[in-house]
Amino acid sequence: MFAVQILPNGDILIAGELAYILKTSPHQPDWALVHGGTRAPGAIAPTLHDIAIGRDGSGFAVGQEGVILKTIDGGNSWRQKPTPSSGANLLAVERRDAEWVFALGMRTALYSRDGGESWQALQALDVGLNWYSDIESVSADGPLLAVGHSGRVIRIQ
């Protein structure tokens, strides 16, 4: 597993290989598989690298092959969203608010202005040349900071 998020209600989600997302809660100590990668026979589902779910229960998981999954129910169910970067390896996702979402990774960065329903490639800075592995909001209306290989730190307004 590569990602973990603890929600305000105490629920815990973890994600990783084969597009698996597991969930547990303080009231149910067992882990439940809420998403498992399904592919054509012989194909392997992509690894998920990060999860970001807001207080409203909507959020995203991102990973290999440009996969972006969206939840609107606190991670109980997930739907894949189309992206312009089907071959990308996405490593991090961050919700700025209910509408603005950013995903980045190896030589790619994507953003959505409509709550993750549609995605566009970010054509700025050096995201097409380098790897970025994490992104965080500085404040609700402030810039985002992304970090990556070779000590890279970029600010996204």
PDB file of C-alpha atoms in Angstrom:
ATOM      1  CA  MET A   1       0.000   0.000   0.000  1.00  0.00           C
ATOM      2  CA  PHE A   2       1.182   3.512  -0.813  1.00  0.00           C
ATOM      3  CA  ALA A   3      -1.421   5.952   0.528  1.00  0.00           C
ATOM      4  CA  VAL A   4      -3.407   6.449   3.714  1.00  0.00           C
ATOM      5  CA  GLN A   5      -6.005   9.000   4.748  1.00  0.00           C
ATOM      6  CA  ILE A   6      -7.814   9.313   8.047  1.00  0.00           C
ATOM      7  CA  LEU A   7     -11.151  11.088   7.687  1.00  0.00           C
ATOM      8  CA  PRO A   8     -12.613  13.434  10.349  1.00  0.00           C
ATOM      9  CA  ASN A   9     -15.125  10.732  11.388  1.00  0.00           C
ATOM     10  CA  GLY A  10     -12.279   8.284  12.102  1.00  0.00           C
ATOM     11  CA  ASP A  11     -12.661   6.202   8.943  1.00  0.00           C
ATOM     12  CA  ILE A  12      -9.328   5.119   7.438  1.00  0.00           C
ATOM     13  CA  LEU A  13      -8.648   4.477   3.757  1.00  0.00           C
ATOM     14  CA  ILE A  14      -5.528   2.906   2.296  1.00  0.00           C
ATOM     15  CA  ALA A  15      -4.663   2.453  -1.376  1.00  0.00           C
ATOM     16  CA  GLY A  16      -2.001   0.719  -3.384  1.00  0.00           C
ATOM     17  CA  GLU A  17      -1.278  -1.971  -5.914  1.00  0.00           C
ATOM     18  CA  LEU A  18      -3.896  -3.362  -8.283  1.00  0.00           C
ATOM     19  CA  ALA A  19      -5.976  -0.196  -7.718  1.00  0.00           C
ATOM     20  CA  TYR A  20      -7.046  -1.589  -4.351  1.00  0.00           C
ATOM     21  CA  ILE A  21      -8.664   0.774  -1.863  1.00  0.00           C
ATOM     22  CA  LEU A  22      -9.509  -0.604   1.567  1.00  0.00           C
ATOM     23  CA  LYS A  23     -11.561   1.085   4.267  1.00  0.00           C
ATOM     24  CA  THR A  24     -12.114   0.580   7.974  1.00  0.00           C
ATOM     25  CA  SER A  25     -13.907   2.589  10.639  1.00  0.00           C
ATOM     26  CA  PRO A  26     -13.877   2.828  14.436  1.00  0.00           C
ATOM     27  CA  HIS A  27     -17.175   0.909  14.446  1.00  0.00           C
ATOM     28  CA  GLN A  28     -16.019  -1.829  12.057  1.00  0.00           C
ATOM     29  CA  PRO A  29     -12.461  -2.966  12.786  1.00  0.00           C
ATOM     30  CA  ASP A  30     -12.225  -5.228   9.725  1.00  0.00           C
ATOM     31  CA  TRP A  31     -10.952  -3.844   6.425  1.00  0.00           C
ATOM     32  CA  ALA A  32     -13.428  -3.772   3.514  1.00  0.00           C
ATOM     33  CA  LEU A  33     -12.333  -3.718  -0.121  1.00  0.00           C
ATOM     34  CA  VAL A  34     -14.153  -0.693  -1.578  1.00  0.00           C
ATOM     35  CA  HIS A  35     -12.325  -0.638  -4.914  1.00  0.00           C
ATOM     36  CA  GLY A  36     -10.359  -3.343  -6.671  1.00  0.00           C
ATOM     37  CA  GLY A  37      -8.744  -3.077 -10.023  1.00  0.00           C
ATOM     38  CA  THR A  38     -10.555  -4.869 -12.773  1.00  0.00           C
ATOM     39  CA  ARG A  39      -9.014  -5.293 -16.182  1.00  0.00           C
ATOM     40  CA  ALA A  40      -9.283  -7.464 -19.232  1.00  0.00           C
ATOM     41  CA  PRO A  41      -7.857 -10.972 -18.797  1.00  0.00           C
ATOM     42  CA  GLY A  42      -4.084 -10.825 -18.557  1.00  0.00           C
ATOM     43  CA  ALA A  43      -3.981  -7.076 -17.843  1.00  0.00           C
ATOM     44  CA  ILE A  44      -2.880  -5.668 -14.492  1.00  0.00           C
ATOM     45  CA  ALA A  45      -4.733  -2.811 -12.797  1.00  0.00           C
ATOM     46  CA  PRO A  46      -2.628   0.277 -12.047  1.00  0.00           C
ATOM     47  CA  THR A  47      -1.090   1.067  -8.667  1.00  0.00           C
ATOM     48  CA  LEU A  48      -2.649   3.941  -6.716  1.00  0.00           C
ATOM     49  CA  HIS A  49      -0.221   6.377  -5.070  1.00  0.00           C
ATOM     50  CA  ASP A  50      -2.301   8.983  -3.218  1.00  0.00           C
ATOM     51  CA  ILE A  51      -5.750   9.768  -1.797  1.00  0.00           C
ATOM     52  CA  ALA A  52      -7.290  13.149  -0.926  1.00  0.00           C
ATOM     53  CA  ILE A  53     -10.814  13.304   0.531  1.00  0.00           C
ATOM     54  CA  GLY A  54     -12.372  16.495   1.888  1.00  0.00           C
ATOM     55  CA  ARG A  55     -14.711  17.026   4.830  1.00  0.00           C
ATOM     56  CA  ASP A  56     -17.657  16.874   2.417  1.00  0.00           C
ATOM     57  CA  GLY A  57     -16.785  13.248   1.563  1.00  0.00           C
ATOM     58  CA  SER A  58     -15.742  13.919  -2.007  1.00  0.00           C
ATOM     59  CA  GLY A  59     -12.228  13.135  -3.091  1.00  0.00           C
ATOM     60  CA  PHE A  60      -9.773  11.447  -5.391  1.00  0.00           C
ATOM     61  CA  ALA A  61      -7.236   8.661  -5.707  1.00  0.00           C
ATOM     62  CA  VAL A  62      -4.513   8.831  -8.372  1.00  0.00           C
ATOM     63  CA  GLY A  63      -1.940   6.448  -9.770  1.00  0.00           C
ATOM     64  CA  GLN A  64      -0.258   4.769 -12.698  1.00  0.00           C
ATOM     65  CA  GLU A  65      -1.540   5.030 -16.268  1.00  0.00           C
ATOM     66  CA  GLY A  66      -2.997   8.446 -15.434  1.00  0.00           C
ATOM     67  CA  VAL A  67      -5.783   6.857 -13.417  1.00  0.00           C
ATOM     68  CA  ILE A  68      -7.960   9.251 -11.427  1.00  0.00           C
ATOM     69  CA  LEU A  69     -10.746   7.826  -9.295  1.00  0.00           C
ATOM     70  CA  LYS A  70     -13.435  10.001  -7.689  1.00  0.00           C
ATOM     71  CA  THR A  71     -15.602   9.380  -4.639  1.00  0.00           C
ATOM     72  CA  ILE A  72     -18.528  11.470  -3.414  1.00  0.00           C
ATOM     73  CA  ASP A  73     -19.434   9.310  -0.417  1.00  0.00           C
ATOM     74  CA  GLY A  74     -16.356   9.307   1.800  1.00  0.00           C
ATOM     75  CA  GLY A  75     -14.617   6.538  -0.106  1.00  0.00           C
ATOM     76  CA  ASN A  76     -17.362   3.906  -0.078  1.00  0.00           C
ATOM     77  CA  SER A  77     -17.551   3.864  -3.885  1.00  0.00           C
ATOM     78  CA  TRP A  78     -15.252   5.092  -6.669  1.00  0.00           C
ATOM     79  CA  ARG A  79     -15.643   6.036 -10.349  1.00  0.00           C
ATOM     80  CA  GLN A  80     -12.821   6.473 -12.837  1.00  0.00           C
ATOM     81  CA  LYS A  81     -12.630   9.871 -14.536  1.00  0.00           C
ATOM     82  CA  PRO A  82     -11.209  10.447 -18.037  1.00  0.00           C
ATOM     83  CA  THR A  83      -7.912  12.345 -18.191  1.00  0.00           C
ATOM     84  CA  PRO A  84      -5.692  13.737 -20.944  1.00  0.00           C
ATOM     85  CA  SER A  85      -2.687  11.803 -19.539  1.00  0.00           C
ATOM     86  CA  SER A  86      -3.535   8.129 -19.882  1.00  0.00           C
ATOM     87  CA  GLY A  87       0.127   7.085 -19.836  1.00  0.00           C
ATOM     88  CA  ALA A  88       1.184   9.268 -16.921  1.00  0.00           C
ATOM     89  CA  ASN A  89       2.306   8.061 -13.525  1.00  0.00           C
ATOM     90  CA  LEU A  90       0.400  10.286 -11.080  1.00  0.00           C
ATOM     91  CA  LEU A  91       1.928  10.351  -7.593  1.00  0.00           C
ATOM     92  CA  ALA A  92      -0.038  12.987  -5.674  1.00  0.00           C
ATOM     93  CA  VAL A  93      -3.424  14.685  -5.560  1.00  0.00           C
ATOM     94  CA  GLU A  94      -4.662  17.725  -3.630  1.00  0.00           C
ATOM     95  CA  ARG A  95      -8.078  19.341  -3.389  1.00  0.00           C
ATOM     96  CA  ARG A  96      -7.840  23.086  -2.987  1.00  0.00           C
ATOM     97  CA  ASP A  97     -11.627  23.265  -2.495  1.00  0.00           C
ATOM     98  CA  ALA A  98     -14.701  21.493  -3.846  1.00  0.00           C
ATOM     99  CA  GLU A  99     -13.950  22.669  -7.407  1.00  0.00           C
ATOM    100  CA  TRP A 100     -10.152  23.018  -7.759  1.00  0.00           C
ATOM    101  CA  VAL A 101      -8.170  19.755  -7.770  1.00  0.00           C
ATOM    102  CA  PHE A 102      -4.529  19.177  -8.738  1.00  0.00           C
ATOM    103  CA  ALA A 103      -2.765  15.893  -9.584  1.00  0.00           C
ATOM    104  CA  LEU A 104       0.903  15.544 -10.434  1.00  0.00           C
ATOM    105  CA  GLY A 105       3.602  12.980 -10.911  1.00  0.00           C
ATOM    106  CA  MET A 106       6.292  11.946 -13.332  1.00  0.00           C
ATOM    107  CA  ARG A 107       6.607  14.630 -15.999  1.00  0.00           C
ATOM    108  CA  THR A 108       2.957  15.624 -15.768  1.00  0.00           C
ATOM    109  CA  ALA A 109       0.546  17.802 -13.826  1.00  0.00           C
ATOM    110  CA  LEU A 110      -3.209  18.017 -14.232  1.00  0.00           C
ATOM    111  CA  TYR A 111      -5.852  20.297 -12.805  1.00  0.00           C
ATOM    112  CA  SER A 112      -9.621  20.426 -12.654  1.00  0.00           C
ATOM    113  CA  ARG A 113     -11.830  23.462 -12.054  1.00  0.00           C
ATOM    114  CA  ASP A 114     -15.085  21.503 -11.883  1.00  0.00           C
ATOM    115  CA  GLY A 115     -14.641  19.112  -8.993  1.00  0.00           C
ATOM    116  CA  GLY A 116     -12.725  16.535 -11.020  1.00  0.00           C
ATOM    117  CA  GLU A 117     -15.297  15.995 -13.740  1.00  0.00           C
ATOM    118  CA  SER A 118     -12.860  17.163 -16.441  1.00  0.00           C
ATOM    119  CA  TRP A 119      -9.067  17.531 -16.364  1.00  0.00           C
ATOM    120  CA  GLN A 120      -6.543  19.667 -18.242  1.00  0.00           C
ATOM    121  CA  ALA A 121      -2.766  19.402 -18.455  1.00  0.00           C
ATOM    122  CA  LEU A 122      -0.840  22.114 -16.628  1.00  0.00           C
ATOM    123  CA  GLN A 123       1.586  23.595 -19.171  1.00  0.00           C
ATOM    124  CA  ALA A 124       3.780  25.625 -16.830  1.00  0.00           C
ATOM    125  CA  LEU A 125       6.967  25.600 -14.847  1.00  0.00           C
ATOM    126  CA  ASP A 126       9.013  22.441 -15.386  1.00  0.00           C
ATOM    127  CA  VAL A 127       6.318  19.830 -14.737  1.00  0.00           C
ATOM    128  CA  GLY A 128       6.847  18.275 -18.173  1.00  0.00           C
ATOM    129  CA  LEU A 129      10.514  17.621 -17.430  1.00  0.00           C
ATOM    130  CA  ASN A 130      10.609  16.524 -13.797  1.00  0.00           C
ATOM    131  CA  TRP A 131       8.990  14.303 -11.189  1.00  0.00           C
ATOM    132  CA  TYR A 132       6.869  15.695  -8.384  1.00  0.00           C
ATOM    133  CA  SER A 133       5.801  13.359  -5.616  1.00  0.00           C
ATOM    134  CA  ASP A 134       3.696  15.436  -3.210  1.00  0.00           C
ATOM    135  CA  ILE A 135       1.543  18.545  -3.214  1.00  0.00           C
ATOM    136  CA  GLU A 136      -0.110  20.448  -0.368  1.00  0.00           C
ATOM    137  CA  SER A 137      -2.214  23.574   0.051  1.00  0.00           C
ATOM    138  CA  VAL A 138      -0.495  26.322   2.003  1.00  0.00           C
ATOM    139  CA  SER A 139      -3.920  27.747   2.950  1.00  0.00           C
ATOM    140  CA  ALA A 140      -7.483  27.637   1.677  1.00  0.00           C
ATOM    141  CA  ASP A 141      -6.883  30.446  -0.808  1.00  0.00           C
ATOM    142  CA  GLY A 142      -3.080  30.434  -0.969  1.00  0.00           C
ATOM    143  CA  PRO A 143      -0.659  28.715  -3.313  1.00  0.00           C
ATOM    144  CA  LEU A 144       0.086  25.021  -3.535  1.00  0.00           C
ATOM    145  CA  LEU A 145       3.578  23.701  -2.883  1.00  0.00           C
ATOM    146  CA  ALA A 146       4.831  20.686  -4.814  1.00  0.00           C
ATOM    147  CA  VAL A 147       8.035  18.800  -4.041  1.00  0.00           C
ATOM    148  CA  GLY A 148       9.985  16.431  -6.219  1.00  0.00           C
ATOM    149  CA  HIS A 149      13.248  14.817  -7.165  1.00  0.00           C
ATOM    150  CA  SER A 150      16.564  16.641  -6.962  1.00  0.00           C
ATOM    151  CA  GLY A 151      15.207  18.858  -4.179  1.00  0.00           C
ATOM    152  CA  ARG A 152      12.705  20.578  -6.421  1.00  0.00           C
ATOM    153  CA  VAL A 153      10.052  22.783  -4.812  1.00  0.00           C
ATOM    154  CA  ILE A 154       7.532  24.702  -6.922  1.00  0.00           C
ATOM    155  CA  ARG A 155       4.706  27.042  -6.020  1.00  0.00           C
ATOM    156  CA  ILE A 156       1.449  26.798  -7.973  1.00  0.00           C
ATOM    157  CA  GLN A 157      -0.877  29.801  -7.719  1.00  0.00           C
TER     158      GLN A 157
END
